[in-house]
Every structure is written in C-alpha cells, then in structure tokens.
C-alpha cells in the first residue's frame, strides 16, 4: 500500500495533467518536502518505485544539479490493476479502501465495480487443490452477525447457519410435512409432552467425529439457558436424555403440539458437545457442524464454504461458495448481465437477463412494518394517534414511489391471493379527525431503523410532513438496534420480517427477549399474549392454532401497536445450464442443490 501512496502523491504533484510518460526536473530535497520525509527515505522510495517499474530516475550529476523523474504508469490504470489484484486475493475491503483513498474525481471506482460484477456467479476454476472446481461467488452487502444458532436473529444468518448445521427434522414446503434429517424416526406420547427421536448412524461432523445422542442433549440444554436469545423456544423443556448413542428422549413441562416445528428452526441446530476440542469462543469464530458445507474462512473480506464431501444427505454439487463482503455501491449498476451462469438474490430483480434465462420468484411470508414503543412517553402512546398514522400512510403510493421489490400493500403479516384487492385504510380526512382526537400538538416522533431500510423511513418522513407530523430519523446498525438503551430512544422501529418458519416465527416475535415487539409491548399486554400462546401450544389442530395466532395479530393491528406497510418479493435469474435453483422460505437459493448441466 505504501508504494502506491507515494506514487500517487508524486503523480498528482508532477504528472497531472500530462499523465503517463511525463518527466520532471526535480531535486531530492524537493521530493523530501512533497513526501514529508528525509532525503535518505526519498532515495529508498525512488529505488522501490523503480523496482516496481512505475518510474525511471536519472540522477543529476554534480552537487546541486536536478535529477529527472519520469512516470511510466498511468495512476488510474495502476490503481485499477492493484485493486483487481486485491480482489482476486479475496481482499475486497482493502481494494475498496484503496479506491476510496486514491480514486477521488476519477472513473476508476466505476470501472472496478463493473469488473467486479463480472467476477460473481458460477464458475469452474482451479480451487483448493482441485484443477476443476465448481464455485459460486456472491456479493454480500451485509455482514453475517453470528453463526451461533442460540443467538440467531436475522434471516441472512439463518440461511448461512443452515449450510453448516442440521436439525433433527425439517419441514418440506413442497410436501407440507415433516421430513427426517438427523432423526430418521420419532414418536410422542398422547398429549405431546414426551418426544422420542431415533438418530441416523454415521452422521459426521466436519472434523470427522460421529454425531451421537450426547450432541443432541447438549445442544438442547445449551439453548434452554436463559442467557440465550432463542432460549424461549425451549422454555417448556424439562430435560433431554440419551437413552443410547442414537436415541434421545425429550421431556416437556406441558403439551406442545408445535414442538416438531420448533425443531425445524435453525436455532435448534445440533452442535458438537465438545466444541470440536476448542474453547467455545474459538469454536464460534470458525464453527463446525454436520451440514452440507464446512466453513473454510470467515473474515472481514469474505465468507468461504467448502463442500462437506461426507454429508449424510448427499454431497453438494458445488465445491465451494464464496460470499464477498462489498460496499453497497458495488451493487450491479447496469441492466446488462455480466454475471457468469447465475444471477443471485434480490439485487437480480433489477437486472434484465436474456429471455432464455430462468426466472425464479418468491413472495415470502412477512412484510415491512413499524412497531410503536408503548413504554416511552410520546404521541405514539395515544391509540388515536397510532390509528391516524395507519390512515395517513398511502401504501399504494409508497409502493409506486419506492419501487424496488415491493409488490403489495400489507395489512397483516401474511400475503395471500386477496392481499392486492383488500381495502387500503388510507383516509387523510379521517386521519385529521384522529389527530385532533389524540390532541396531537406537533411533537416530533423518532423513527429508528437499521441499514438497508433508509428509503422507507425517509418516505414516511416526507409523507407525514404534509400532515404536520415531524418525523426524526435514527439509523442504527444491525447490532445496536437490539441494545435496550438504543432501542428505547425510538418512538417506533421500522423493520422487515421474514416468517420463514411460519407459526414458530410468529411466536418468536412475541416471545423473543430483545425483539422490539416484546420490548415495546405494554406490560398489561404480555399476560394476554402469553395465554393465547399457551393455547396455541396445547392445540393439536393446525386450523385452530392459526386462528388463535390471528387473534394476537388482529389485536396488535386494531390497537395500532403494529403499523403494517408493504410485502416484498425475492427472486433470482439463472442461466439455462444452471439447475437446482429454487428459493427457500428465507428467499435464498439452496446452495447444496445447485449444479450445471452439460451443454
């Protein structure tokens, strides 16, 4: 980095605007002044730049005679080349840092992003000692927050955890039934308070050790600890016991007809009881599981997965998956497709590949919403004000003006066939009546969100200004927005939820410590919600369970505690030769199933 910095300083001082080939008469003392160093250091710098082939140096003969410095390389071309070399080494952060430092006022950053765009997608190349390996590279504009299933919060992390770990069972969205995974069979007693699971033999962790009942007991006991974010999932756990190396019995304190659905969650992933011989802190920096991929690298630059060749449900077709952490400005900028063999994720919806490409879309369960803080004094404590906000928000206009992947106004958590045709509560005249009823005096309200939802919160700010409501915006990080002292600064939090595990995710919103819905509820609301949840767990009939969950949603909506906004769509495009591309309930492609057919 240092030689480039020195070259850039000298180039900008002496070669602009002539460029490459420019020569200048200069003394060592003058260079020392420009580079803020001693004459001795200048000589070392000149020698290094000559060795790189970036300059030629003709020393002046005799004391006081000027020397000749000639620039052999265009600075912008050099900067682009060095940035590309960094990226090819997986040093994406360093590449962008270099560009932000030295490319101001040039087109180098734009050229680099165009080049980087061409590096993503499916490729066959030499990798990890294999002369031909099938690799999928994906740009990621968000960092993974955690790989600890017990501390899981975000859908992005959930998908990555599922690449590394397995659960006892999983739920098939295609067949609408529970399927074997680590457990090949299971049974329960009459009231679903005792469950017995029979484990497959020969399931290997990534370090080669066989999974046994001891790992399952350990994982469940660990998750049930009160200091874990997802401990609510096992709050009915009495004990888990190993009846043998491949049999586990789980005793619950009460009937639990959603227990299988809970076990499908990524938070119920099975981790090794011995942490692979590492300390727990060491383990979570590079964890091992039994999943289809093992973690090869997790750094500030990239997240690299390698196929688990002994995976019990079949080796992945891909040899590796690499997520490159890049700034948001690196998002694909053009409508032309430059990714080889695969366009991936939500950003692909903005692009227009060839007609021959396959388009896969998903309308996931979930929506964007605002949750009002009922524990903080402010206008939002008035039910009339909250209902006024519901009537003020013109969701159809919001949909049209925001564009992106938003597809329907939201009037609840779940989109369905009727969603596009439901009546919009937008009614500005009624909103004015409600504001008067609330005695609203123009007091500003603070809306908080995290990175990625700035557009939505700014739209609300501008829209509310027309009604005399001043909205102050706070943008938190993914981590800080869950800190109580940060969260409770807000009158409301705007976020987007994905209900990947259906009923379980609904329970999670009301039960999870640190989530804004539970944190912002009035204390009096908790017992009512908990009673309905207990009824849900003790009800074997799915239709009845959904009705009871809908009652909680209905009250939250009618009280204006939750302001529903928009439903979004996720999708991807794939080249005709790429097969196995389908979106899971989290809106991600299942990496294990992707392969390339012969052409």
PDB file of N, CA, C and O in Angstrom, residues 310-354:
ATOM      1  N   UNK A 310     -18.640 -35.771   2.915  1.00  0.00           N
ATOM      2  CA  UNK A 310     -19.242 -36.931   3.591  1.00  0.00           C
ATOM      3  C   UNK A 310     -20.642 -36.605   4.114  1.00  0.00           C
ATOM      4  O   UNK A 310     -21.126 -37.271   5.039  1.00  0.00           O
ATOM      5  N   UNK A 311     -21.287 -35.608   3.528  1.00  0.00           N
ATOM      6  CA  UNK A 311     -22.587 -35.183   4.033  1.00  0.00           C
ATOM      7  C   UNK A 311     -23.603 -36.326   3.925  1.00  0.00           C
ATOM      8  O   UNK A 311     -23.731 -36.962   2.868  1.00  0.00           O
ATOM      9  N   UNK A 312     -24.328 -36.577   5.005  1.00  0.00           N
ATOM     10  CA  UNK A 312     -25.195 -37.762   5.076  1.00  0.00           C
ATOM     11  C   UNK A 312     -26.403 -37.690   4.156  1.00  0.00           C
ATOM     12  O   UNK A 312     -27.014 -38.708   3.848  1.00  0.00           O
ATOM     13  N   UNK A 313     -26.757 -36.490   3.685  1.00  0.00           N
ATOM     14  CA  UNK A 313     -27.886 -36.377   2.755  1.00  0.00           C
ATOM     15  C   UNK A 313     -27.422 -36.158   1.313  1.00  0.00           C
ATOM     16  O   UNK A 313     -28.206 -35.745   0.474  1.00  0.00           O
ATOM     17  N   UNK A 314     -26.163 -36.451   1.066  1.00  0.00           N
ATOM     18  CA  UNK A 314     -25.634 -36.349  -0.290  1.00  0.00           C
ATOM     19  C   UNK A 314     -24.715 -35.166  -0.460  1.00  0.00           C
ATOM     20  O   UNK A 314     -25.049 -34.046  -0.062  1.00  0.00           O
ATOM     21  N   UNK A 315     -23.569 -35.400  -1.056  1.00  0.00           N
ATOM     22  CA  UNK A 315     -22.584 -34.340  -1.255  1.00  0.00           C
ATOM     23  C   UNK A 315     -23.159 -33.209  -2.095  1.00  0.00           C
ATOM     24  O   UNK A 315     -23.849 -33.444  -3.089  1.00  0.00           O
ATOM     25  N   UNK A 316     -22.889 -31.944  -1.733  1.00  0.00           N
ATOM     26  CA  UNK A 316     -23.333 -30.833  -2.586  1.00  0.00           C
ATOM     27  C   UNK A 316     -22.711 -30.941  -3.975  1.00  0.00           C
ATOM     28  O   UNK A 316     -21.604 -31.458  -4.141  1.00  0.00           O
ATOM     29  N   UNK A 317     -23.424 -30.448  -4.970  1.00  0.00           N
ATOM     30  CA  UNK A 317     -22.876 -30.438  -6.334  1.00  0.00           C
ATOM     31  C   UNK A 317     -21.787 -29.377  -6.459  1.00  0.00           C
ATOM     32  O   UNK A 317     -20.812 -29.571  -7.191  1.00  0.00           O
ATOM     33  N   UNK A 318     -21.959 -28.252  -5.770  1.00  0.00           N
ATOM     34  CA  UNK A 318     -20.939 -27.215  -5.766  1.00  0.00           C
ATOM     35  C   UNK A 318     -19.757 -27.646  -4.912  1.00  0.00           C
ATOM     36  O   UNK A 318     -19.923 -28.327  -3.896  1.00  0.00           O
ATOM     37  N   UNK A 319     -18.553 -27.228  -5.316  1.00  0.00           N
ATOM     38  CA  UNK A 319     -17.367 -27.480  -4.498  1.00  0.00           C
ATOM     39  C   UNK A 319     -17.160 -26.375  -3.468  1.00  0.00           C
ATOM     40  O   UNK A 319     -16.562 -26.617  -2.421  1.00  0.00           O
ATOM     41  N   UNK A 320     -17.624 -25.193  -3.792  1.00  0.00           N
ATOM     42  CA  UNK A 320     -17.439 -24.085  -2.855  1.00  0.00           C
ATOM     43  C   UNK A 320     -18.397 -22.950  -3.128  1.00  0.00           C
ATOM     44  O   UNK A 320     -18.891 -22.772  -4.244  1.00  0.00           O
ATOM     45  N   UNK A 321     -18.675 -22.180  -2.077  1.00  0.00           N
ATOM     46  CA  UNK A 321     -19.484 -20.968  -2.165  1.00  0.00           C
ATOM     47  C   UNK A 321     -18.711 -19.862  -1.465  1.00  0.00           C
ATOM     48  O   UNK A 321     -18.247 -20.044  -0.331  1.00  0.00           O
ATOM     49  N   UNK A 322     -18.570 -18.732  -2.140  1.00  0.00           N
ATOM     50  CA  UNK A 322     -17.815 -17.621  -1.572  1.00  0.00           C
ATOM     51  C   UNK A 322     -18.692 -16.373  -1.548  1.00  0.00           C
ATOM     52  O   UNK A 322     -19.167 -15.919  -2.593  1.00  0.00           O
ATOM     53  N   UNK A 323     -18.898 -15.831  -0.357  1.00  0.00           N
ATOM     54  CA  UNK A 323     -19.603 -14.563  -0.210  1.00  0.00           C
ATOM     55  C   UNK A 323     -18.565 -13.468  -0.043  1.00  0.00           C
ATOM     56  O   UNK A 323     -17.761 -13.507   0.901  1.00  0.00           O
ATOM     57  N   UNK A 324     -18.563 -12.517  -0.955  1.00  0.00           N
ATOM     58  CA  UNK A 324     -17.629 -11.402  -0.882  1.00  0.00           C
ATOM     59  C   UNK A 324     -18.327 -10.218  -0.232  1.00  0.00           C
ATOM     60  O   UNK A 324     -19.372  -9.768  -0.700  1.00  0.00           O
ATOM     61  N   UNK A 325     -17.768  -9.715   0.868  1.00  0.00           N
ATOM     62  CA  UNK A 325     -18.341  -8.543   1.514  1.00  0.00           C
ATOM     63  C   UNK A 325     -17.910  -7.298   0.750  1.00  0.00           C
ATOM     64  O   UNK A 325     -16.723  -6.969   0.699  1.00  0.00           O
ATOM     65  N   UNK A 326     -18.864  -6.645   0.151  1.00  0.00           N
ATOM     66  CA  UNK A 326     -18.558  -5.452  -0.639  1.00  0.00           C
ATOM     67  C   UNK A 326     -19.501  -4.324  -0.229  1.00  0.00           C
ATOM     68  O   UNK A 326     -20.625  -4.570   0.228  1.00  0.00           O
ATOM     69  N   UNK A 327     -19.066  -3.054  -0.388  1.00  0.00           N
ATOM     70  CA  UNK A 327     -19.943  -1.926  -0.062  1.00  0.00           C
ATOM     71  C   UNK A 327     -21.159  -1.903  -0.975  1.00  0.00           C
ATOM     72  O   UNK A 327     -21.159  -2.486  -2.063  1.00  0.00           O
ATOM     73  N   UNK A 328     -22.196  -1.202  -0.531  1.00  0.00           N
ATOM     74  CA  UNK A 328     -23.434  -1.166  -1.305  1.00  0.00           C
ATOM     75  C   UNK A 328     -23.237  -0.527  -2.668  1.00  0.00           C
ATOM     76  O   UNK A 328     -23.963  -0.834  -3.617  1.00  0.00           O
ATOM     77  N   UNK A 329     -22.245   0.363  -2.795  1.00  0.00           N
ATOM     78  CA  UNK A 329     -22.035   0.982  -4.099  1.00  0.00           C
ATOM     79  C   UNK A 329     -21.523  -0.008  -5.130  1.00  0.00           C
ATOM     80  O   UNK A 329     -21.454   0.294  -6.325  1.00  0.00           O
ATOM     81  N   UNK A 330     -21.170  -1.211  -4.676  1.00  0.00           N
ATOM     82  CA  UNK A 330     -20.718  -2.238  -5.614  1.00  0.00           C
ATOM     83  C   UNK A 330     -21.864  -3.052  -6.179  1.00  0.00           C
ATOM     84  O   UNK A 330     -21.653  -3.970  -6.945  1.00  0.00           O
ATOM     85  N   UNK A 331     -23.105  -2.723  -5.795  1.00  0.00           N
ATOM     86  CA  UNK A 331     -24.259  -3.423  -6.357  1.00  0.00           C
ATOM     87  C   UNK A 331     -24.260  -3.259  -7.868  1.00  0.00           C
ATOM     88  O   UNK A 331     -23.880  -2.218  -8.387  1.00  0.00           O
ATOM     89  N   UNK A 332     -24.670  -4.303  -8.607  1.00  0.00           N
ATOM     90  CA  UNK A 332     -24.693  -4.210 -10.069  1.00  0.00           C
ATOM     91  C   UNK A 332     -25.411  -2.951 -10.540  1.00  0.00           C
ATOM     92  O   UNK A 332     -26.516  -2.669 -10.111  1.00  0.00           O
ATOM     93  N   UNK A 333     -24.771  -2.186 -11.423  1.00  0.00           N
ATOM     94  CA  UNK A 333     -25.288  -0.875 -11.807  1.00  0.00           C
ATOM     95  C   UNK A 333     -26.021  -0.873 -13.135  1.00  0.00           C
ATOM     96  O   UNK A 333     -26.761   0.052 -13.431  1.00  0.00           O
ATOM     97  N   UNK A 334     -25.762  -1.859 -13.949  1.00  0.00           N
ATOM     98  CA  UNK A 334     -26.316  -1.826 -15.285  1.00  0.00           C
ATOM     99  C   UNK A 334     -27.358  -2.892 -15.483  1.00  0.00           C
ATOM    100  O   UNK A 334     -27.469  -3.831 -14.711  1.00  0.00           O
ATOM    101  N   UNK A 335     -28.149  -2.750 -16.546  1.00  0.00           N
ATOM    102  CA  UNK A 335     -29.171  -3.745 -16.858  1.00  0.00           C
ATOM    103  C   UNK A 335     -28.598  -4.918 -17.638  1.00  0.00           C
ATOM    104  O   UNK A 335     -29.250  -5.933 -17.811  1.00  0.00           O
ATOM    105  N   UNK A 336     -27.373  -4.763 -18.131  1.00  0.00           N
ATOM    106  CA  UNK A 336     -26.771  -5.869 -18.862  1.00  0.00           C
ATOM    107  C   UNK A 336     -26.248  -6.898 -17.876  1.00  0.00           C
ATOM    108  O   UNK A 336     -25.719  -6.552 -16.827  1.00  0.00           O
ATOM    109  N   UNK A 337     -26.403  -8.158 -18.214  1.00  0.00           N
ATOM    110  CA  UNK A 337     -25.962  -9.212 -17.307  1.00  0.00           C
ATOM    111  C   UNK A 337     -24.485  -9.499 -17.516  1.00  0.00           C
ATOM    112  O   UNK A 337     -24.061  -9.833 -18.613  1.00  0.00           O
ATOM    113  N   UNK A 338     -23.700  -9.358 -16.451  1.00  0.00           N
ATOM    114  CA  UNK A 338     -22.289  -9.682 -16.547  1.00  0.00           C
ATOM    115  C   UNK A 338     -21.910 -10.871 -15.679  1.00  0.00           C
ATOM    116  O   UNK A 338     -20.776 -11.302 -15.678  1.00  0.00           O
ATOM    117  N   UNK A 339     -22.849 -11.341 -14.888  1.00  0.00           N
ATOM    118  CA  UNK A 339     -22.526 -12.482 -14.053  1.00  0.00           C
ATOM    119  C   UNK A 339     -22.524 -13.736 -14.912  1.00  0.00           C
ATOM    120  O   UNK A 339     -23.400 -13.923 -15.734  1.00  0.00           O
ATOM    121  N   UNK A 340     -21.564 -14.595 -14.674  1.00  0.00           N
ATOM    122  CA  UNK A 340     -21.472 -15.814 -15.470  1.00  0.00           C
ATOM    123  C   UNK A 340     -22.300 -16.920 -14.833  1.00  0.00           C
ATOM    124  O   UNK A 340     -22.054 -17.307 -13.700  1.00  0.00           O
ATOM    125  N   UNK A 341     -23.278 -17.378 -15.545  1.00  0.00           N
ATOM    126  CA  UNK A 341     -24.078 -18.550 -15.225  1.00  0.00           C
ATOM    127  C   UNK A 341     -25.101 -18.388 -14.106  1.00  0.00           C
ATOM    128  O   UNK A 341     -25.867 -19.286 -13.860  1.00  0.00           O
ATOM    129  N   UNK A 342     -25.096 -17.279 -13.369  1.00  0.00           N
ATOM    130  CA  UNK A 342     -26.113 -17.165 -12.324  1.00  0.00           C
ATOM    131  C   UNK A 342     -26.252 -15.727 -11.855  1.00  0.00           C
ATOM    132  O   UNK A 342     -25.268 -15.053 -11.596  1.00  0.00           O
ATOM    133  N   UNK A 343     -27.475 -15.259 -11.786  1.00  0.00           N
ATOM    134  CA  UNK A 343     -27.778 -14.004 -11.100  1.00  0.00           C
ATOM    135  C   UNK A 343     -28.411 -14.389  -9.784  1.00  0.00           C
ATOM    136  O   UNK A 343     -29.214 -15.312  -9.721  1.00  0.00           O
ATOM    137  N   UNK A 344     -28.078 -13.650  -8.744  1.00  0.00           N
ATOM    138  CA  UNK A 344     -28.462 -14.136  -7.424  1.00  0.00           C
ATOM    139  C   UNK A 344     -29.135 -13.069  -6.583  1.00  0.00           C
ATOM    140  O   UNK A 344     -28.721 -11.938  -6.561  1.00  0.00           O
ATOM    141  N   UNK A 345     -30.161 -13.484  -5.851  1.00  0.00           N
ATOM    142  CA  UNK A 345     -30.716 -12.682  -4.773  1.00  0.00           C
ATOM    143  C   UNK A 345     -31.582 -11.529  -5.218  1.00  0.00           C
ATOM    144  O   UNK A 345     -31.907 -11.358  -6.388  1.00  0.00           O
ATOM    145  N   UNK A 346     -31.978 -10.690  -4.248  1.00  0.00           N
ATOM    146  CA  UNK A 346     -32.905  -9.603  -4.513  1.00  0.00           C
ATOM    147  C   UNK A 346     -32.365  -8.621  -5.550  1.00  0.00           C
ATOM    148  O   UNK A 346     -33.118  -8.067  -6.338  1.00  0.00           O
ATOM    149  N   UNK A 347     -31.051  -8.374  -5.548  1.00  0.00           N
ATOM    150  CA  UNK A 347     -30.499  -7.401  -6.480  1.00  0.00           C
ATOM    151  C   UNK A 347     -30.692  -7.824  -7.932  1.00  0.00           C
ATOM    152  O   UNK A 347     -30.701  -6.994  -8.831  1.00  0.00           O
ATOM    153  N   UNK A 348     -30.867  -9.110  -8.165  1.00  0.00           N
ATOM    154  CA  UNK A 348     -31.036  -9.573  -9.539  1.00  0.00           C
ATOM    155  C   UNK A 348     -32.357  -9.114 -10.139  1.00  0.00           C
ATOM    156  O   UNK A 348     -32.513  -9.087 -11.351  1.00  0.00           O
ATOM    157  N   UNK A 349     -33.319  -8.748  -9.297  1.00  0.00           N
ATOM    158  CA  UNK A 349     -34.608  -8.321  -9.830  1.00  0.00           C
ATOM    159  C   UNK A 349     -34.493  -7.009 -10.596  1.00  0.00           C
ATOM    160  O   UNK A 349     -35.361  -6.648 -11.373  1.00  0.00           O
ATOM    161  N   UNK A 350     -33.409  -6.269 -10.335  1.00  0.00           N
ATOM    162  CA  UNK A 350     -33.222  -5.001 -11.026  1.00  0.00           C
ATOM    163  C   UNK A 350     -32.589  -5.196 -12.401  1.00  0.00           C
ATOM    164  O   UNK A 350     -32.473  -4.248 -13.170  1.00  0.00           O
ATOM    165  N   UNK A 351     -32.158  -6.400 -12.702  1.00  0.00           N
ATOM    166  CA  UNK A 351     -31.461  -6.645 -13.945  1.00  0.00           C
ATOM    167  C   UNK A 351     -32.362  -7.372 -14.939  1.00  0.00           C
ATOM    168  O   UNK A 351     -33.375  -7.957 -14.579  1.00  0.00           O
ATOM    169  N   UNK A 352     -31.988  -7.305 -16.180  1.00  0.00           N
ATOM    170  CA  UNK A 352     -32.802  -7.895 -17.242  1.00  0.00           C
ATOM    171  C   UNK A 352     -31.946  -8.840 -18.078  1.00  0.00           C
ATOM    172  O   UNK A 352     -31.388  -8.460 -19.096  1.00  0.00           O
ATOM    173  N   UNK A 353     -31.811 -10.105 -17.653  1.00  0.00           N
ATOM    174  CA  UNK A 353     -31.025 -11.061 -18.427  1.00  0.00           C
ATOM    175  C   UNK A 353     -31.780 -11.480 -19.684  1.00  0.00           C
ATOM    176  O   UNK A 353     -32.905 -11.061 -19.927  1.00  0.00           O
ATOM    177  N   UNK A 354     -31.152 -12.336 -20.446  1.00  0.00           N
ATOM    178  CA  UNK A 354     -31.764 -12.795 -21.683  1.00  0.00           C
ATOM    179  C   UNK A 354     -33.050 -13.559 -21.410  1.00  0.00           C
ATOM    180  O   UNK A 354     -33.237 -14.148 -20.351  1.00  0.00           O
TER     181      UNK A 354
END
